[in-house]
mmCIF file of C-alpha atoms and ligand atoms in Angstrom:
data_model
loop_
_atom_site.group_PDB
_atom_site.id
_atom_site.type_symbol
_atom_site.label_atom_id
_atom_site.label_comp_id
_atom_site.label_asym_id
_atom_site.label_seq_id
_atom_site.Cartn_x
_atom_site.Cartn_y
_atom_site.Cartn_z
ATOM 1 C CA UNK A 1 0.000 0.000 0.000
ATOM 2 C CA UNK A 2 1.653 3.438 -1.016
ATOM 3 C CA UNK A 3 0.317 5.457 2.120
ATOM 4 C CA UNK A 4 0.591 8.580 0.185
ATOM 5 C CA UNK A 5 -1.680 7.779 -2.383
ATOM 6 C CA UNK A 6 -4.505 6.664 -0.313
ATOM 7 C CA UNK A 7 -6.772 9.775 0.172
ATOM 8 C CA UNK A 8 -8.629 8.191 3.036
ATOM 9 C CA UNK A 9 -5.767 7.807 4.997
ATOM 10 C CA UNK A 10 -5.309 11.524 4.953
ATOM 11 C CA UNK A 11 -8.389 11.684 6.887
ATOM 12 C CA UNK A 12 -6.591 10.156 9.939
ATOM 13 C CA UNK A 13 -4.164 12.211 13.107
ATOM 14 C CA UNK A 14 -0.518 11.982 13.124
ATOM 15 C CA UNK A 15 1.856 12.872 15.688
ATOM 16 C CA UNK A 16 4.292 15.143 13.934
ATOM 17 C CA UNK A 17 6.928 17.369 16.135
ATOM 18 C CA UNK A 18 7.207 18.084 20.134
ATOM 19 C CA UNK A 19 4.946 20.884 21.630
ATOM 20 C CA UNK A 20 7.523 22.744 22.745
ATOM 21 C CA UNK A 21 9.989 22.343 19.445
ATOM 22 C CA UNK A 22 7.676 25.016 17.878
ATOM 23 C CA UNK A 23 7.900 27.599 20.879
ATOM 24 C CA UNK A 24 10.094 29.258 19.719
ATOM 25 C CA UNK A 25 9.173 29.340 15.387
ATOM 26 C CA UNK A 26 8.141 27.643 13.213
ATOM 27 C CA UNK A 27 9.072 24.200 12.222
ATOM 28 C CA UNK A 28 9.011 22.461 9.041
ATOM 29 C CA UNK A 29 7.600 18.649 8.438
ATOM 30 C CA UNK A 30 6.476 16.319 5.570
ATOM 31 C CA UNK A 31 3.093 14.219 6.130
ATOM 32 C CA UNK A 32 2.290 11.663 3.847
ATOM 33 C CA UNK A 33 4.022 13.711 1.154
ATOM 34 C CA UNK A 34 2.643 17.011 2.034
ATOM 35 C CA UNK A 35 5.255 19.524 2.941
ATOM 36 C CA UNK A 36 3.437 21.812 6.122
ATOM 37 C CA UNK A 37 4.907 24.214 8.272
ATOM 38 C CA UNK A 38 3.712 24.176 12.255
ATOM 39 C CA UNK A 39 3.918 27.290 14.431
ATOM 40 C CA UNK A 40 1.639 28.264 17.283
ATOM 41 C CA UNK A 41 -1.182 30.385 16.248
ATOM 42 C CA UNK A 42 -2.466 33.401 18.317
ATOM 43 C CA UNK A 43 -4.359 31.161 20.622
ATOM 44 C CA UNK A 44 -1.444 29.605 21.406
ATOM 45 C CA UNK A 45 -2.880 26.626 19.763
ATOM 46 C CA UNK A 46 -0.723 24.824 17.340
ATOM 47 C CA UNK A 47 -1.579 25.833 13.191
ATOM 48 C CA UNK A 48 -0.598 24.053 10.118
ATOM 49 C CA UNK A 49 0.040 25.447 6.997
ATOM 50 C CA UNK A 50 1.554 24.368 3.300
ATOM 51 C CA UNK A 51 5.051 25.253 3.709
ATOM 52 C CA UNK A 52 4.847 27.497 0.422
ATOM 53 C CA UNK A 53 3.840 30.993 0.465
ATOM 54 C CA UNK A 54 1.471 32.574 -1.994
ATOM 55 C CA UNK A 55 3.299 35.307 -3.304
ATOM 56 C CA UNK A 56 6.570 33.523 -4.843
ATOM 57 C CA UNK A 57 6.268 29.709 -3.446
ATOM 58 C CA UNK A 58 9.237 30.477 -0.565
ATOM 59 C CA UNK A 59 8.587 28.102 2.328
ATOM 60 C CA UNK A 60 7.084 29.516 5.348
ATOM 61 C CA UNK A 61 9.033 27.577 7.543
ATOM 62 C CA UNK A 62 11.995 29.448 6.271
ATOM 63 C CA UNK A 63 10.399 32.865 8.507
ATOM 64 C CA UNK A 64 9.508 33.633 11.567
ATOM 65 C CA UNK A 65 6.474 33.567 13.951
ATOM 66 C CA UNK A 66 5.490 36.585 15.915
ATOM 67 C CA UNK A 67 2.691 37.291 17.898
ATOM 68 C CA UNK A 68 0.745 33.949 16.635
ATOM 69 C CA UNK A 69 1.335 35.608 12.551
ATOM 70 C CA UNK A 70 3.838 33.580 10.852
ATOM 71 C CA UNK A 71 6.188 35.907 8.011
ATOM 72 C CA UNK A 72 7.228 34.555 4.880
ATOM 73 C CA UNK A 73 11.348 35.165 4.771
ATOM 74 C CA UNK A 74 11.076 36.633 1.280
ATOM 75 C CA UNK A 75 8.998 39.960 1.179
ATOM 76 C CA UNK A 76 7.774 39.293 4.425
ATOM 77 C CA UNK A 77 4.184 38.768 4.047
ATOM 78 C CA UNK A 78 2.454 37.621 7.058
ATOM 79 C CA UNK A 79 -0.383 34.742 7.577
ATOM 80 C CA UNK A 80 -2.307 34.077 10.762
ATOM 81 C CA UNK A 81 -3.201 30.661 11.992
ATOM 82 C CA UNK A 82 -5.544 30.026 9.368
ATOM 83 C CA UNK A 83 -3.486 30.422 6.415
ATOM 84 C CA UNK A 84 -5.470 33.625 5.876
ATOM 85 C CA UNK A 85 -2.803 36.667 4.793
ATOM 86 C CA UNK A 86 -2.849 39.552 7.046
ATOM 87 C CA UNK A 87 -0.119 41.917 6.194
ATOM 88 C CA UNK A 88 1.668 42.748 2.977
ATOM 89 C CA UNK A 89 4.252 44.789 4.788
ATOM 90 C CA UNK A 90 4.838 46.621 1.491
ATOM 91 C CA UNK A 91 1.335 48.316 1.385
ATOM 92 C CA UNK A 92 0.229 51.543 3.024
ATOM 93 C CA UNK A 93 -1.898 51.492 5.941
ATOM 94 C CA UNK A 94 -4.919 52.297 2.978
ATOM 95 C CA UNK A 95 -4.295 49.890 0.687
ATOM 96 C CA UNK A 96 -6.530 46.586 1.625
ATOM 97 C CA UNK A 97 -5.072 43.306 1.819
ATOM 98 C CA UNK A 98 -5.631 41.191 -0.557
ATOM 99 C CA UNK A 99 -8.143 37.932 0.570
ATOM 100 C CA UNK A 100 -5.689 35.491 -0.364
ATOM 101 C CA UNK A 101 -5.137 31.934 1.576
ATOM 102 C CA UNK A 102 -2.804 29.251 1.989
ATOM 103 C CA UNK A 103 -3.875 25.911 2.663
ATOM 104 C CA UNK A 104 -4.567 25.046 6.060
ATOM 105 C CA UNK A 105 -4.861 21.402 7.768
ATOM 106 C CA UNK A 106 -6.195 20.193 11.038
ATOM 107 C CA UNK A 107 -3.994 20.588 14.232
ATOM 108 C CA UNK A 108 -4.020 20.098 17.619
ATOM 109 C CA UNK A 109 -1.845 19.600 20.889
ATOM 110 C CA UNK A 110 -1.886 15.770 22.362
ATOM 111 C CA UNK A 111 0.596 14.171 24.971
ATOM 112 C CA UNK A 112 3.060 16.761 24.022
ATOM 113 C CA UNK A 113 2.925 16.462 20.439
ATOM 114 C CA UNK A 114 1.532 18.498 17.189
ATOM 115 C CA UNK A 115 -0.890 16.077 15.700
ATOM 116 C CA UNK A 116 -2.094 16.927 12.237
ATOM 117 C CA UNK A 117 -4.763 15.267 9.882
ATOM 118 C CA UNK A 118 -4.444 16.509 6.411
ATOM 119 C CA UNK A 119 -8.378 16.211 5.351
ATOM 120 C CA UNK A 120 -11.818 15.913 7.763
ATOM 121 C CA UNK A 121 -11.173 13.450 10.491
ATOM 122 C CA UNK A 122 -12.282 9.722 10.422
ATOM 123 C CA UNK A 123 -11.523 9.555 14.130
ATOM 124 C CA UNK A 124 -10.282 10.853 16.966
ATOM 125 C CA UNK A 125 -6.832 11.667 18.285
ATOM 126 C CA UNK A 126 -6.408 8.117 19.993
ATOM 127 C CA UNK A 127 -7.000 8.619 23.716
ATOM 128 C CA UNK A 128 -4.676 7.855 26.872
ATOM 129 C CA UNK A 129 -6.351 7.435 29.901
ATOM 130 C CA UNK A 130 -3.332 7.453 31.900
ATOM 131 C CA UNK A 131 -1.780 10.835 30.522
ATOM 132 C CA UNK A 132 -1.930 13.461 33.431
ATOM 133 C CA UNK A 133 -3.595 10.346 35.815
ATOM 134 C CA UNK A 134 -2.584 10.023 39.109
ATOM 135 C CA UNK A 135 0.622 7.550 39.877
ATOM 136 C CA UNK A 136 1.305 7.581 36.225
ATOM 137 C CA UNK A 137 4.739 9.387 34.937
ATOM 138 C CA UNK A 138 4.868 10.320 30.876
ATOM 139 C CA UNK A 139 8.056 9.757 29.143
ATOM 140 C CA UNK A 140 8.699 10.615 25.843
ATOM 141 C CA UNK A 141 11.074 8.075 24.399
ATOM 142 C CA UNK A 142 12.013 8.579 20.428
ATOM 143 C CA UNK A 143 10.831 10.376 17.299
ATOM 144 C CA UNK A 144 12.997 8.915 14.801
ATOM 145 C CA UNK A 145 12.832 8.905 11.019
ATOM 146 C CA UNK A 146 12.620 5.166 10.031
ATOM 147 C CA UNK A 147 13.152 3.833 6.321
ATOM 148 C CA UNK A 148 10.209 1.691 6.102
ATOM 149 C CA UNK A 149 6.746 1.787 5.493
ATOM 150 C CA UNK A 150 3.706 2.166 8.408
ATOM 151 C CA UNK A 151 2.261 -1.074 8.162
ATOM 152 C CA UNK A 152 5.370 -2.590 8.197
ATOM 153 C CA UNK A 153 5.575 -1.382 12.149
ATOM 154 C CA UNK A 154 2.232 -1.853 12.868
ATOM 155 C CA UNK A 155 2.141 -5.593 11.483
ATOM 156 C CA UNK A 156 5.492 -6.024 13.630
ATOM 157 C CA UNK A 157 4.367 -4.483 16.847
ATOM 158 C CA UNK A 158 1.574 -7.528 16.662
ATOM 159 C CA UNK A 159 4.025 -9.997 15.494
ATOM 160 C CA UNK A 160 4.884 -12.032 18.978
ATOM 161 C CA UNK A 161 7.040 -14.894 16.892
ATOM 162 C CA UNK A 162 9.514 -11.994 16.587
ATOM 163 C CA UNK A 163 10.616 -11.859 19.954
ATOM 164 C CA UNK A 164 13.201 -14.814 19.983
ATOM 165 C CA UNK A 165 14.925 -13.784 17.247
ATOM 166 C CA UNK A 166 14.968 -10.190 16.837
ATOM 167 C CA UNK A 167 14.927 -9.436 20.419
ATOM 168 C CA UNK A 168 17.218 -11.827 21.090
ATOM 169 C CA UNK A 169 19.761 -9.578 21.966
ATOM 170 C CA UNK A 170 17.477 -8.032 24.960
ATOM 171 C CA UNK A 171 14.467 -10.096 26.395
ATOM 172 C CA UNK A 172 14.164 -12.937 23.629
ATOM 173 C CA UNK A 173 14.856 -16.516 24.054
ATOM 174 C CA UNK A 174 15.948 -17.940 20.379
ATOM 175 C CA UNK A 175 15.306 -21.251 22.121
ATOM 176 C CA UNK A 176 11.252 -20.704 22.767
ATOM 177 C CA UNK A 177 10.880 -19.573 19.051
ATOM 178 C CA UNK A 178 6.771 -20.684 18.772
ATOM 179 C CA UNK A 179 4.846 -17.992 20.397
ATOM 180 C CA UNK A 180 1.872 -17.858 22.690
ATOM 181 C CA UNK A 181 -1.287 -17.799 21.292
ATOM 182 C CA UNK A 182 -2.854 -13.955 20.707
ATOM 183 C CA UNK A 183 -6.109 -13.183 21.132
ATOM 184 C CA UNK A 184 -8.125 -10.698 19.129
ATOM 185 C CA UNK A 185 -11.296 -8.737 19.402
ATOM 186 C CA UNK A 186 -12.204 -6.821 16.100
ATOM 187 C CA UNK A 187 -13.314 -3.038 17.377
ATOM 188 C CA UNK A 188 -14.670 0.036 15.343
ATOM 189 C CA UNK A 189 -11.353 1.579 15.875
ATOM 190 C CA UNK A 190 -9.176 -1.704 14.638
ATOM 191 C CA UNK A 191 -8.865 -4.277 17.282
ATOM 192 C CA UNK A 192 -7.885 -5.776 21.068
ATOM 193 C CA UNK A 193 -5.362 -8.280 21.123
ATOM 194 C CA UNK A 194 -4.140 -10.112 24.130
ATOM 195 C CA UNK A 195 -1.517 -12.839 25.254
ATOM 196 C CA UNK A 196 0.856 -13.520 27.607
ATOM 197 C CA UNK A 197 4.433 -13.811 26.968
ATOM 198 C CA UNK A 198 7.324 -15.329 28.424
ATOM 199 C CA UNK A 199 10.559 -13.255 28.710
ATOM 200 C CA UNK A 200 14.158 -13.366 29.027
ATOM 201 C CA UNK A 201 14.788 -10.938 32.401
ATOM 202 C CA UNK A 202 19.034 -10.382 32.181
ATOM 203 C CA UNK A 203 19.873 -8.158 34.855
ATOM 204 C CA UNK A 204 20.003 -4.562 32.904
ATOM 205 C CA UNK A 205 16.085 -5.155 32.513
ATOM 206 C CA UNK A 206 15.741 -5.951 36.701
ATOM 207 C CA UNK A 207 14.601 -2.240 36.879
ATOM 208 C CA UNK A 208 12.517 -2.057 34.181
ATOM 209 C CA UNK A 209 10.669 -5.442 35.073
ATOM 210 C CA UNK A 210 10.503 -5.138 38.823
ATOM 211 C CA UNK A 211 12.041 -8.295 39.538
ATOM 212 C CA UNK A 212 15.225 -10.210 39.463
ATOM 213 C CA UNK A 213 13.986 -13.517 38.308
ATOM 214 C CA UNK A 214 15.942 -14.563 35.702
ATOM 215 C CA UNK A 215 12.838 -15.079 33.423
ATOM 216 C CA UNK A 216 9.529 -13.336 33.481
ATOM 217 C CA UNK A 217 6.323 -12.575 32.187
ATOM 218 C CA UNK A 218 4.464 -10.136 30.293
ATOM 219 C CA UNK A 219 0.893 -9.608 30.190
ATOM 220 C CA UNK A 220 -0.119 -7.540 26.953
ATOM 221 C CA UNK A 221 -3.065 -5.840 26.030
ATOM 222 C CA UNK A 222 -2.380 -4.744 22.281
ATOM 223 C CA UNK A 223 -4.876 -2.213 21.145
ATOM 224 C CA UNK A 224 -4.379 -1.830 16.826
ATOM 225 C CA UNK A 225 -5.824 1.892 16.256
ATOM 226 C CA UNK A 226 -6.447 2.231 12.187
ATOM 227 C CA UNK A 227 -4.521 3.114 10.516
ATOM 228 C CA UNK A 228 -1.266 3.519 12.113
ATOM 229 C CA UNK A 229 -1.545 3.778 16.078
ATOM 230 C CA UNK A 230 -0.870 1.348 18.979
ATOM 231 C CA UNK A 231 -0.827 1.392 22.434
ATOM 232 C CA UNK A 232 1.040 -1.693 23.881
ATOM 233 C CA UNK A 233 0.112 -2.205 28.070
ATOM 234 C CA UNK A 234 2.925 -4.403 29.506
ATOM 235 C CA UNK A 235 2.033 -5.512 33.152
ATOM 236 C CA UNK A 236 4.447 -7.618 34.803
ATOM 237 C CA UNK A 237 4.157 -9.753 38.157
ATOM 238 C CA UNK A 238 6.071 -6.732 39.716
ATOM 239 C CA UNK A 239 2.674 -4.918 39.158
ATOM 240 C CA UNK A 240 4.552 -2.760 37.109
ATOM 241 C CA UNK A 241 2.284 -1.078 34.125
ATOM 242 C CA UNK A 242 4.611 0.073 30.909
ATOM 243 C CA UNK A 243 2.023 1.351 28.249
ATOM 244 C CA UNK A 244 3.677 2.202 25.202
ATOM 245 C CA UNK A 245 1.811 4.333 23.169
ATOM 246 C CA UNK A 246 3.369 4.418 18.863
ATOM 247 C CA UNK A 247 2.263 6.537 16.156
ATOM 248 C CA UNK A 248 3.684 5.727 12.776
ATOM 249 C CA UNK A 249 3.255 8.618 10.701
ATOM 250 C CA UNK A 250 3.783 8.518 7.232
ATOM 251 C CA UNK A 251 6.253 10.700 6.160
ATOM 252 C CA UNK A 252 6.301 9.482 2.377
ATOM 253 C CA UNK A 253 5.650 6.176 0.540
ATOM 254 C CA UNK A 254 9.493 5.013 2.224
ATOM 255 C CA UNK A 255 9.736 6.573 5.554
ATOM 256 C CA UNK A 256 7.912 7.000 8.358
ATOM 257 C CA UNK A 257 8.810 9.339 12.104
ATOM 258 C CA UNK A 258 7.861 6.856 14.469
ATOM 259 C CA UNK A 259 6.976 8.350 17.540
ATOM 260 C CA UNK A 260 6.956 6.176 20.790
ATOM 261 C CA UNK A 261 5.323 8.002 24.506
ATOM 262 C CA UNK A 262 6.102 5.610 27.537
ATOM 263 C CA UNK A 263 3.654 5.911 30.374
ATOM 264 C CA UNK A 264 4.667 3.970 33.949
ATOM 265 C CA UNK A 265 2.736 3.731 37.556
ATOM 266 C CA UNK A 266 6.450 3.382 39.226
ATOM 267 C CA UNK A 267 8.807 6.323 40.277
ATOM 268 C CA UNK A 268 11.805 7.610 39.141
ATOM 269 C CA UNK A 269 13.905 6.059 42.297
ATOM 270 C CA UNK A 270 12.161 2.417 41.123
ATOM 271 C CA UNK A 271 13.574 3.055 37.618
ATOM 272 C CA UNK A 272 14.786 5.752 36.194
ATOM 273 C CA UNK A 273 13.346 8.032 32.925
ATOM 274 C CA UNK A 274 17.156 7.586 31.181
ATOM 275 C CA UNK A 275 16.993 3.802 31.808
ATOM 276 C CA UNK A 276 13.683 3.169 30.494
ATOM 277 C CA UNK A 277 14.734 5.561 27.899
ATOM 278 C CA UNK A 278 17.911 3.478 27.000
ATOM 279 C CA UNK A 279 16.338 0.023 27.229
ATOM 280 C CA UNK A 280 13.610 0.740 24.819
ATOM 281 C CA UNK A 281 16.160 2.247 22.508
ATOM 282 C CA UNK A 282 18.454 -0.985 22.291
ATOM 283 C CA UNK A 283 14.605 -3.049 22.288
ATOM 284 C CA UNK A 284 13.769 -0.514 19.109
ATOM 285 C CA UNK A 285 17.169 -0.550 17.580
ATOM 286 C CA UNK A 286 16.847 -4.268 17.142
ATOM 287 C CA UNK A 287 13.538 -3.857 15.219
ATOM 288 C CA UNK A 288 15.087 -0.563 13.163
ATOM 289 C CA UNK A 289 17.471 -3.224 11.687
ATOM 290 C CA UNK A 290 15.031 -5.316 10.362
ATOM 291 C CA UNK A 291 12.319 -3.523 9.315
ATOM 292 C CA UNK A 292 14.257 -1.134 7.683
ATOM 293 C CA UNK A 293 15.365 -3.993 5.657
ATOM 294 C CA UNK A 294 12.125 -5.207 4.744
ATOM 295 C CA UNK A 295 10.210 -3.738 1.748
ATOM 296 C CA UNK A 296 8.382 -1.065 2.457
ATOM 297 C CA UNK A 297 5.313 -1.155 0.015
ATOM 298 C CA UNK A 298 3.664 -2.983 2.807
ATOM 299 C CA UNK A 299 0.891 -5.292 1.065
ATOM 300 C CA UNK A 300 2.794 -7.881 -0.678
ATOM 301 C CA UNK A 301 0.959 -11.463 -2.388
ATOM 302 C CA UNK A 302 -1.296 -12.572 0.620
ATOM 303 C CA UNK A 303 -0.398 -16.608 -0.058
ATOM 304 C CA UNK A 304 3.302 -15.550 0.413
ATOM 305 C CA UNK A 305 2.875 -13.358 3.379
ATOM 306 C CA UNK A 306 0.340 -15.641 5.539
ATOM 307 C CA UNK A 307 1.113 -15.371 8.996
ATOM 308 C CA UNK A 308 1.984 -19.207 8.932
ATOM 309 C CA UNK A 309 4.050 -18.296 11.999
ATOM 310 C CA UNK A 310 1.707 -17.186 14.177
ATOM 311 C CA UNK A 311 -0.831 -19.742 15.853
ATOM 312 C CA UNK A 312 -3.357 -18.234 16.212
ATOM 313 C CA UNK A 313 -5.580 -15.185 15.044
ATOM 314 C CA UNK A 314 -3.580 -13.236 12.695
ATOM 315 C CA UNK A 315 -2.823 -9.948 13.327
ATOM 316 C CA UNK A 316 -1.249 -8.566 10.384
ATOM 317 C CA UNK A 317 -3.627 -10.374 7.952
ATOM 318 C CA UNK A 318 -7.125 -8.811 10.238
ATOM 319 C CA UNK A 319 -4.998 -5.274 9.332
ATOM 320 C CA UNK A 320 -5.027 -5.847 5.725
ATOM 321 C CA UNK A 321 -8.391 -6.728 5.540
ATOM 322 C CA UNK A 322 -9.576 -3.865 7.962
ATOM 323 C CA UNK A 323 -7.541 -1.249 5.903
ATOM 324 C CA UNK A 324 -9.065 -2.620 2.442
ATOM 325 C CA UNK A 325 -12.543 -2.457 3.867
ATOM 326 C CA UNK A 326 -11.705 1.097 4.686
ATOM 327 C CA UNK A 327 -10.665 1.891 1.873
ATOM 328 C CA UNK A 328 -13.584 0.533 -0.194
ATOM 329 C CA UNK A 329 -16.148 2.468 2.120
ATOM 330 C CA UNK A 330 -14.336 5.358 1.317
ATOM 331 C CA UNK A 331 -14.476 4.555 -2.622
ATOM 332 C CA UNK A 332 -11.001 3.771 -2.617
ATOM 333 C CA UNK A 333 -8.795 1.056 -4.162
ATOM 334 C CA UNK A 334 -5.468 0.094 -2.912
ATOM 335 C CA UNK A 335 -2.811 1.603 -4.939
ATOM 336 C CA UNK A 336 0.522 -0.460 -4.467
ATOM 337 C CA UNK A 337 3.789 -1.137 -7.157
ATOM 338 C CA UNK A 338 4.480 -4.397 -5.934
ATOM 339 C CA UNK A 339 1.295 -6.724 -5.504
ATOM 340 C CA UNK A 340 2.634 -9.451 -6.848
HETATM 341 S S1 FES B 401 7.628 34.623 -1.526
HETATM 342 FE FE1 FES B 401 6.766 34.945 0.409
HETATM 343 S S2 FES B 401 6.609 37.067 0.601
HETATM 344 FE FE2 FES B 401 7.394 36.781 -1.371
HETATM 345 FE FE1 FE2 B 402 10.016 -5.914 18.327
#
């Protein structure tokens, strides 16, 4: 599936930049193709505009933001929030300003992040019950640019027969290769999937686990958000909670900024924000290797790509048929180079 050729999937939130990266100006960013520029508007509310001004195409994020207006670095005409121009600073005080536009998109602040959704929203913003709850901390743990396609992580983040060999290097065990069975509950918003999965523990993790047994468990409750969201809820015996929440977004048909939020319900002396920080970053580097060396035009040949490893309900094959159903409500067909 070439993300940036499916319209409907334009109609969906992505988490683009941090908050507080556009403070201070604005900040340029490519979604699903589109180049935008993000500043905050005079509600302090975050805008976003095409990154091309409409007097001689410069890019907006190339100027400055004052007072909520953003100024194009050329001539220095001046937009508000809405795209709508407001000054040409050229003009006297009598001449009017001309009613001219540039496109706007949909934006809003969430967990610390600029979310943007290029045409009118399918859904919601994905909600986090345990951001600003009581006994939960909020980490924010990567927003990387990955070579590889959305599904591809969303099909992987599913994908429990990955564990022993991937993650081998960090909580795999290469020799319990079949995984446990996952269970999964089809929702409006994708699906619920379930398991429980046994775990190396080595003693770098002891922190992050809550125990020193050499092996643990993991209880996971997998939510799939369509198209490219997922919020992974670890608990372990411990009692510890580690809710990962990912956001794929599509930067172009070959990259994607994945964005990963950690919440936990322990403190900073049980474990600390850098070490939960560094262990998901040696867990994520393993799976940056090898999806970034899988193809990423994500719907290949179904009979070659059948989840024969997985034993049970099939998570990556429900997402392909979820995501062509959407598409075909939405008078759509899947647009891909390399079905075959
Ligand atoms: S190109 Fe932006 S003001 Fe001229
Ligand atoms: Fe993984």
């Amino acid at each position: 599936m070439l993300t940036t050729k499916q319209k409907t999937l334009r109609r969906f939130w992505y988490a683009t930049v941090r908050v507080d990266s556009i403070a201070s100006g604005p900040k340029a960013f490519t979604l699903m193709g589109e180049n935008i520029v993000l500043f905050l508007g005079k509600d302090g509310k975050p805008a976003a505009l095409e990154d091309r001004c409409c007097h001689r195409t410069a890019k907006l994020s190339k100027g400055w933001v004052d007072n909520g207006e953003i100024t194009c670095g050329y001539h220095g005409w001046t937009y508000d929030g809405t795209g709508k121009l407001a000054r040409i600073p050229q003009f006297s005080v009598e001449t009017p300003t001309p009613n001219y536009k540039v496109k706007s998109f949909h934006a809003a602040e969430r967990f610390g992040y600029v979310w943007v959704c290029l045409d009118e929203p399918l859904a919601p913003i994905i909600d986090v019950e345990e951001d600003g709850a009581e006994g939960w901390r909020r980490i924010f743990q990567f927003y990387d640019v990955w070579h590889t396609a959305p599904l591809r992580l969303m099909e992987n983040s599913f994908d429990n027969s990955h564990f022993s060999f991937v993650h081998k290097g960090t909580f795999g065990n290469l020799n319990a290769p079949k995984p446990e069975r996952y269970d999964i509950e089809e929702t409006d918003y994708g699906f619920f999937a379930t398991t429980v999965v046994k775990i190396l523990n080595p003693p770098i993790a002891y922190e992050v686990t809550g125990t020193t047994d050499p092996e643990t468990v993991r209880t996971m409750r997998n939510h799939w958000y369509m198209p490219f969201c997922r919020r992974l809820d670890i608990e372990y015996p411990s009692g510890i909670r580690h809710v990962i929440i990912n956001c794929a977004t599509p930067i172009d048909d070959e990259n994607i900024q994945l964005v990963q939020l950690l919440y936990r319900n322990d403190t900073e002396e049980q474990c600390s924000t850098q070490k939960l920080i560094d262990w998901d970053a040696a867990v994520i580097a393993e799976d940056r290797e090898i999806l970034e060396s899988t193809s990423p035009d994500a719907i290949l040949d179904v009979a070659r790509k059948i989840e024969f490893h997985m034993p049970s309900d099939r998570p990556g094959m429900i997402m392909r048929k979820r995501l062509l159903e959407l598409l075909k409500e939405n008078g759509e067909e899947e647009v891909t180079k390399a079905y075959a």
